[in-house]
XYZ file of C-alpha atoms in Angstrom:
100
model
C -99.469 -92.374 59.454
C -101.112 -93.378 62.725
C -103.338 -96.425 62.907
C -106.954 -95.949 63.910
C -107.941 -97.787 67.069
C -111.502 -99.071 66.861
C -113.821 -100.661 69.400
C -117.329 -101.999 68.812
C -119.529 -101.719 71.894
C -122.623 -103.882 72.109
C -125.526 -103.110 74.420
C -125.102 -99.313 74.275
C -126.415 -96.454 72.180
C -125.393 -92.811 72.106
C -128.663 -92.046 73.853
C -127.646 -94.374 76.702
C -124.347 -92.558 77.184
C -125.316 -88.932 76.607
C -128.292 -88.562 78.937
C -128.881 -84.827 78.811
C -131.998 -82.684 78.890
C -131.734 -81.952 75.165
C -132.259 -85.629 74.341
C -135.475 -85.612 76.368
C -136.549 -82.385 74.703
C -135.974 -83.891 71.278
C -137.985 -86.974 72.266
C -140.769 -84.741 73.610
C -141.283 -83.300 70.117
C -142.817 -86.612 69.056
C -140.424 -86.807 66.117
C -138.383 -89.970 65.529
C -134.996 -88.266 66.037
C -132.043 -89.921 67.772
C -128.270 -89.384 67.879
C -126.164 -91.467 65.498
C -122.766 -89.746 65.628
C -120.786 -87.624 68.084
C -117.152 -86.474 67.994
C -114.851 -85.004 70.629
C -111.422 -83.412 70.239
C -108.681 -83.481 72.866
C -106.182 -80.647 72.481
C -102.727 -81.011 74.023
C -99.155 -79.807 73.722
C -96.264 -82.115 72.952
C -92.694 -80.942 72.570
C -93.908 -77.339 72.507
C -96.360 -77.908 69.640
C -100.157 -77.976 69.710
C -101.778 -81.272 68.775
C -105.304 -82.652 68.714
C -106.788 -86.146 68.952
C -110.252 -86.978 67.636
C -112.604 -89.631 68.999
C -115.919 -90.491 67.344
C -118.933 -92.453 68.525
C -121.338 -93.703 65.871
C -124.026 -96.130 64.813
C -123.508 -97.056 61.158
C -127.121 -97.910 60.386
C -130.577 -98.085 61.951
C -130.169 -101.771 62.852
C -127.165 -100.871 65.010
C -129.284 -98.340 66.896
C -132.011 -100.938 67.466
C -129.468 -103.606 68.479
C -127.405 -101.181 70.606
C -124.124 -101.525 68.697
C -121.856 -98.497 69.041
C -118.557 -97.897 67.224
C -115.879 -95.872 69.042
C -112.875 -94.795 66.941
C -109.686 -92.852 67.649
C -106.079 -92.747 66.468
C -105.141 -92.113 70.124
C -105.272 -95.326 72.212
C -104.993 -93.339 75.471
C -108.007 -91.204 74.541
C -109.954 -94.319 73.554
C -109.126 -95.972 76.891
C -110.108 -92.806 78.795
C -113.553 -92.707 77.169
C -114.096 -96.445 77.637
C -113.401 -96.017 81.367
C -115.829 -93.071 81.545
C -118.536 -95.085 79.765
C -117.977 -98.093 82.026
C -118.078 -95.912 85.149
C -121.311 -94.229 83.971
C -122.948 -97.601 83.326
C -121.943 -98.802 86.810
C -123.244 -95.612 88.461
C -126.618 -95.725 86.696
C -126.984 -99.448 87.283
C -127.802 -100.178 83.641
C -125.123 -102.643 82.645
C -124.951 -104.109 79.175
C -125.847 -107.715 78.525
C -122.889 -109.785 77.336
């Protein structure tokens, strides 16, 4: 069985990473609704067989949302590294770097 790779990001929320119009539209409703979990699947072929890798982003409680603590989990270390690079690049492009 594969081990799950896990990273805890501080200073980021899902809302910081996934800046899309739908998040603004949800906020515009006046309701207290925010993302707490998102998952992506990478499909690939290996040795002629179809495979899939899952990566999840989540806040485990309301305090983690308030304190900008984000958990990123995947059994695939390459997929985890890919998403961490994308997140880092996005933070550098937008100019909103996390406080360490």
